[in-house]
Amino acid sequence: MRTATLVSVVVVSLLVAPLVPQSNAQIWEAIAGAVTNKVISLWDHGEVELMEHYCNYIVTPMIRRWQLYYRGRMWCPGWTTIRAEATTRSRSGVIGDTTRDFVRKAFQAGIITEQEARAWLNS
């Protein structure tokens, strides 16, 4: 979901809020808060340990053909310049797919051995 869409939803909500009767305003505020929290939770970032190195990842949502997908990116500063990417429909699976892409690229670059790569790809 693009930032412009999120901004549009917030602007429309703010424009419609004064038109809602006072008794319903609390309901609209609760709904707007719940929707905002749900939209914000689609993004994620953090750090994982991979082969005794700390790596950063970012998960961002995107819409393709009217369906929600997640794109993951991973990089390991201080270890290698390799950047991994993966796109899936599963928010929980995108980090695993991104990690597997990183391991494949690291093996192809000769940074890790075949045994280390197999251990990560098969787990």
XYZ file of N, CA, C and O in Angstrom, residues 1-107:
428
model
N 0.848 -1.162 0.000
C 0.000 0.000 0.000
C 0.894 1.225 0.000
O 1.821 1.322 0.768
N 0.602 2.146 -0.850
C 1.442 3.323 -0.983
C 1.089 4.362 0.070
O -0.003 4.399 0.621
N 2.030 5.217 0.326
C 1.854 6.266 1.315
C 0.707 7.187 0.917
O -0.058 7.630 1.774
N 0.567 7.455 -0.374
C -0.502 8.331 -0.846
C -1.877 7.769 -0.489
O -2.786 8.519 -0.127
N -2.041 6.472 -0.568
C -3.316 5.849 -0.214
C -3.603 6.042 1.263
O -4.721 6.384 1.648
N -2.608 5.817 2.088
C -2.772 5.987 3.527
C -3.112 7.429 3.864
O -4.023 7.695 4.654
N -2.435 8.372 3.241
C -2.702 9.785 3.483
C -4.115 10.130 3.028
O -4.837 10.864 3.708
N -4.553 9.583 1.893
C -5.904 9.836 1.401
C -6.957 9.354 2.377
O -7.940 10.040 2.640
N -6.760 8.164 2.939
C -7.713 7.625 3.908
C -7.786 8.518 5.141
O -8.875 8.815 5.640
N -6.663 8.969 5.621
C -6.636 9.838 6.805
C -7.319 11.170 6.507
O -8.127 11.661 7.309
N -7.048 11.770 5.350
C -7.645 13.062 4.987
C -9.153 12.938 4.865
O -9.899 13.766 5.392
N -9.632 11.913 4.192
C -11.078 11.707 4.049
C -11.720 11.503 5.413
O -12.792 12.052 5.700
N -11.082 10.738 6.278
C -11.613 10.524 7.628
C -11.721 11.837 8.391
O -12.706 12.083 9.091
N -10.711 12.685 8.259
C -10.737 13.968 8.958
C -11.801 14.899 8.392
O -12.408 15.684 9.132
N -12.066 14.831 7.090
C -13.090 15.670 6.483
C -14.496 15.203 6.839
O -15.403 16.005 6.994
N -14.703 13.921 6.972
C -16.024 13.364 7.260
C -16.341 13.438 8.751
O -17.507 13.539 9.139
N -15.357 13.426 9.600
C -15.566 13.392 11.054
C -16.474 14.515 11.564
O -17.364 14.256 12.384
N -16.327 15.766 11.127
C -17.220 16.820 11.640
C -18.682 16.627 11.223
O -19.582 17.166 11.865
N -18.939 15.902 10.149
C -20.301 15.699 9.659
C -21.058 14.630 10.431
O -22.270 14.542 10.355
N -20.353 13.812 11.177
C -20.963 12.717 11.919
C -21.537 13.269 13.226
O -20.873 14.046 13.910
N -22.772 12.878 13.577
C -23.335 13.340 14.853
C -22.429 12.950 16.022
O -21.704 11.962 15.970
N -22.530 13.718 17.095
C -21.643 13.541 18.241
C -21.704 12.137 18.825
O -20.699 11.591 19.216
N -22.870 11.529 18.886
C -22.965 10.198 19.482
C -22.243 9.146 18.640
O -21.712 8.181 19.166
N -22.237 9.330 17.341
C -21.558 8.381 16.459
C -20.073 8.689 16.305
O -19.320 7.881 15.778
N -19.658 9.861 16.744
C -18.259 10.261 16.591
C -17.330 9.316 17.330
O -16.243 8.990 16.837
N -17.743 8.857 18.506
C -16.898 7.938 19.259
C -16.742 6.608 18.531
O -15.675 6.004 18.565
N -17.798 6.174 17.877
C -17.715 4.932 17.092
C -16.742 5.111 15.941
O -15.898 4.250 15.686
N -16.847 6.250 15.233
C -15.946 6.507 14.113
C -14.501 6.614 14.573
O -13.592 6.159 13.889
N -14.279 7.216 15.736
C -12.914 7.317 16.258
C -12.342 5.943 16.561
O -11.172 5.670 16.268
N -13.165 5.078 17.127
C -12.704 3.721 17.424
C -12.390 2.962 16.145
O -11.380 2.251 16.055
N -13.248 3.106 15.144
C -13.023 2.421 13.857
C -11.766 2.966 13.186
O -10.938 2.190 12.693
N -11.620 4.296 13.175
C -10.436 4.897 12.545
C -9.156 4.448 13.249
O -8.148 4.151 12.595
N -9.198 4.367 14.572
C -8.024 3.908 15.319
C -7.677 2.468 15.006
O -6.506 2.117 14.830
N -8.701 1.613 14.915
C -8.457 0.201 14.609
C -7.904 0.027 13.200
O -6.968 -0.755 12.986
N -8.462 0.764 12.242
C -7.977 0.666 10.854
C -6.549 1.178 10.753
O -5.704 0.557 10.101
N -6.270 2.277 11.409
C -4.908 2.838 11.382
C -3.896 1.856 11.963
O -2.825 1.641 11.379
N -4.234 1.247 13.092
C -3.318 0.274 13.693
C -3.095 -0.924 12.785
O -1.982 -1.444 12.685
N -4.142 -1.381 12.115
C -4.021 -2.529 11.211
C -3.122 -2.193 10.021
O -2.266 -2.986 9.632
N -3.308 -1.001 9.462
C -2.492 -0.591 8.306
C -1.039 -0.439 8.708
O -0.131 -0.897 8.013
N -0.786 0.170 9.859
C 0.591 0.380 10.311
C 1.287 -0.950 10.589
O 2.483 -1.095 10.339
N 0.540 -1.945 11.053
C 1.159 -3.237 11.389
C 1.588 -4.032 10.161
O 2.249 -5.061 10.293
N 1.241 -3.577 8.966
C 1.665 -4.280 7.752
C 3.162 -4.122 7.508
O 3.783 -4.968 6.886
N 3.758 -3.048 7.982
C 5.190 -2.809 7.831
C 5.931 -3.444 8.996
O 5.416 -3.514 10.101
N 7.166 -3.888 8.748
C 7.960 -4.485 9.809
C 9.438 -4.283 9.482
O 9.824 -4.191 8.316
N 10.246 -4.202 10.498
C 11.703 -4.145 10.328
C 12.331 -4.701 11.587
O 11.719 -4.731 12.651
N 13.545 -5.173 11.440
C 14.215 -5.729 12.600
C 15.580 -6.281 12.259
O 16.161 -5.957 11.224
N 16.052 -7.147 13.139
C 17.389 -7.705 13.009
C 17.324 -9.199 13.306
O 16.604 -9.626 14.203
N 18.040 -9.988 12.523
C 18.142 -11.431 12.752
C 19.613 -11.812 12.763
O 20.461 -11.124 12.179
N 19.919 -12.913 13.430
C 21.282 -13.416 13.438
C 21.373 -14.526 12.403
O 20.595 -15.475 12.420
N 22.329 -14.396 11.494
C 22.516 -15.371 10.419
C 23.990 -15.746 10.373
O 24.840 -14.906 10.082
N 24.284 -16.985 10.715
C 25.653 -17.495 10.693
C 26.602 -16.597 11.501
O 27.652 -16.175 11.020
N 26.185 -16.277 12.711
C 26.957 -15.473 13.662
C 27.182 -14.031 13.202
O 28.120 -13.364 13.647
N 26.333 -13.545 12.308
C 26.377 -12.159 11.852
C 24.978 -11.575 12.013
O 23.980 -12.271 11.834
N 24.925 -10.313 12.350
C 23.630 -9.654 12.487
C 23.223 -9.025 11.171
O 24.007 -8.314 10.542
N 22.007 -9.312 10.770
C 21.483 -8.828 9.497
C 20.186 -8.062 9.751
O 19.406 -8.419 10.628
N 19.969 -7.033 8.966
C 18.758 -6.217 9.058
C 17.760 -6.655 7.993
O 18.149 -7.082 6.908
N 16.480 -6.506 8.305
C 15.451 -6.797 7.313
C 14.349 -5.744 7.390
O 14.146 -5.100 8.412
N 13.667 -5.589 6.266
C 12.510 -4.704 6.168
C 11.430 -5.448 5.406
O 11.704 -6.069 4.373
N 10.203 -5.389 5.910
C 9.047 -5.974 5.225
C 8.099 -4.831 4.897
O 7.731 -4.051 5.777
N 7.719 -4.725 3.619
C 6.783 -3.693 3.196
C 5.631 -4.334 2.422
O 5.853 -5.262 1.642
N 4.417 -3.835 2.622
C 3.280 -4.368 1.862
C 3.206 -3.716 0.491
O 3.704 -2.607 0.286
N 2.591 -4.412 -0.441
C 2.366 -3.858 -1.771
C 1.134 -4.523 -2.379
O 0.786 -5.644 -2.009
N 0.488 -3.824 -3.268
C -0.717 -4.345 -3.921
C -0.349 -4.700 -5.365
O 0.216 -3.897 -6.085
N -0.683 -5.943 -5.741
C -0.490 -6.421 -7.113
C -1.772 -7.091 -7.551
O -2.231 -8.018 -6.888
N -2.320 -6.611 -8.647
C -3.558 -7.197 -9.180
C -4.619 -7.319 -8.091
O -5.250 -8.357 -7.930
N -4.763 -6.284 -7.320
C -5.762 -6.186 -6.255
C -5.564 -7.197 -5.134
O -6.496 -7.545 -4.423
N -4.347 -7.694 -4.970
C -4.038 -8.624 -3.883
C -2.850 -8.089 -3.085
O -1.956 -7.464 -3.637
N -2.870 -8.384 -1.786
C -1.823 -7.911 -0.892
C -0.628 -8.867 -0.918
O -0.785 -10.070 -0.746
N 0.549 -8.309 -1.174
C 1.806 -9.046 -1.150
C 2.744 -8.360 -0.172
O 2.554 -7.195 0.183
N 3.769 -9.096 0.232
C 4.791 -8.541 1.117
C 6.151 -8.700 0.455
O 6.470 -9.767 -0.067
N 6.931 -7.616 0.477
C 8.281 -7.666 -0.066
C 9.257 -7.551 1.092
O 9.178 -6.635 1.906
N 10.186 -8.497 1.154
C 11.209 -8.488 2.183
C 12.562 -8.169 1.587
O 12.863 -8.574 0.474
N 13.354 -7.429 2.334
C 14.725 -7.124 1.931
C 15.634 -7.387 3.123
O 15.256 -7.122 4.254
N 16.825 -7.890 2.842
C 17.778 -8.207 3.911
C 19.185 -7.813 3.474
O 19.550 -7.980 2.313
N 19.947 -7.320 4.427
C 21.355 -6.996 4.205
C 22.089 -7.164 5.523
O 21.502 -7.091 6.586
N 23.384 -7.428 5.423
C 24.204 -7.699 6.607
C 25.397 -6.745 6.620
O 26.467 -7.069 6.084
N 25.243 -5.574 7.232
C 26.353 -4.616 7.253
C 27.535 -5.159 8.051
O 27.372 -5.829 9.059
N 28.716 -4.909 7.548
C 29.920 -5.379 8.224
C 30.333 -6.784 7.817
O 31.398 -7.253 8.198
N 29.486 -7.480 7.057
C 29.816 -8.833 6.624
C 29.974 -8.882 5.115
O 31.006 -9.304 4.599
N 28.955 -8.437 4.390
C 28.982 -8.497 2.937
C 28.061 -7.426 2.367
O 27.197 -6.895 3.078
N 28.230 -7.132 1.106
C 27.377 -6.143 0.447
C 26.171 -6.788 -0.236
O 25.402 -6.099 -0.901
N 26.009 -8.076 -0.080
C 24.888 -8.785 -0.700
C 23.565 -8.273 -0.138
O 23.438 -8.061 1.067
N 22.607 -8.099 -1.021
C 21.252 -7.703 -0.628
C 20.293 -8.744 -1.176
O 20.340 -9.078 -2.352
N 19.448 -9.229 -0.317
C 18.480 -10.255 -0.705
C 17.090 -9.656 -0.759
O 16.779 -8.710 -0.041
N 16.245 -10.226 -1.625
C 14.859 -9.789 -1.742
C 13.969 -10.985 -1.989
O 14.393 -11.975 -2.593
N 12.727 -10.871 -1.530
C 11.713 -11.889 -1.806
C 10.352 -11.226 -1.727
O 10.153 -10.260 -0.997
N 9.409 -11.746 -2.509
C 8.038 -11.263 -2.494
C 7.118 -12.465 -2.359
O 7.236 -13.424 -3.121
N 6.225 -12.417 -1.370
C 5.277 -13.504 -1.146
C 3.933 -12.927 -0.720
O 3.817 -11.752 -0.403
N 2.927 -13.789 -0.666
C 1.616 -13.396 -0.138
C 1.592 -13.541 1.378
O 0.705 -13.046 2.039
N 2.572 -14.242 1.936
C 2.585 -14.544 3.359
C 3.480 -13.569 4.118
O 4.683 -13.500 3.867
N 2.898 -12.847 5.067
C 3.694 -11.927 5.873
C 4.681 -12.691 6.742
O 5.814 -12.278 6.941
N 4.266 -13.825 7.273
C 5.165 -14.600 8.135
C 6.237 -15.335 7.333
O 7.307 -15.619 7.842
N 5.984 -15.634 6.077
C 6.944 -16.376 5.263
C 7.935 -15.535 4.493
O 8.935 -16.055 3.991
N 7.692 -14.246 4.400
C 8.564 -13.412 3.574
C 9.970 -13.311 4.153
O 10.953 -13.282 3.405
N 10.121 -13.299 5.462
C 11.462 -13.212 6.053
C 12.238 -14.494 5.785
O 13.427 -14.459 5.472
N 11.584 -15.642 5.870
C 12.241 -16.913 5.557
C 12.684 -16.988 4.110
O 13.801 -17.428 3.808
N 11.815 -16.544 3.192
C 12.175 -16.546 1.776
C 13.318 -15.578 1.496
O 14.210 -15.862 0.691
N 13.312 -14.444 2.165
C 14.393 -13.473 1.985
C 15.711 -14.027 2.512
O 16.763 -13.861 1.886
N 15.663 -14.725 3.636
C 16.868 -15.337 4.198
C 17.415 -16.402 3.255
O 18.629 -16.481 3.028
N 16.535 -17.230 2.689
C 16.993 -18.252 1.732
C 17.635 -17.606 0.506
O 18.652 -18.086 0.005
N 17.069 -16.492 0.028
C 17.664 -15.783 -1.104
C 19.053 -15.264 -0.740
O 19.994 -15.358 -1.529
N 19.204 -14.759 0.475
C 20.510 -14.272 0.935
C 21.523 -15.411 0.971
O 22.660 -15.264 0.515
N 21.124 -16.570 1.502
C 22.037 -17.713 1.607
C 22.460 -18.176 0.210
O 23.642 -18.463 -0.019
N 21.514 -18.244 -0.718
C 21.861 -18.638 -2.101
C 22.883 -17.673 -2.707
O 23.866 -18.095 -3.315
N 22.642 -16.391 -2.543
C 23.553 -15.387 -3.103
C 24.921 -15.429 -2.423
O 25.953 -15.268 -3.082
N 24.945 -15.654 -1.120
C 26.211 -15.746 -0.394
C 27.012 -16.961 -0.846
O 28.239 -16.892 -0.993
N 26.334 -18.082 -1.103
C 27.018 -19.271 -1.595
C 27.574 -19.026 -2.998
O 28.720 -19.373 -3.288
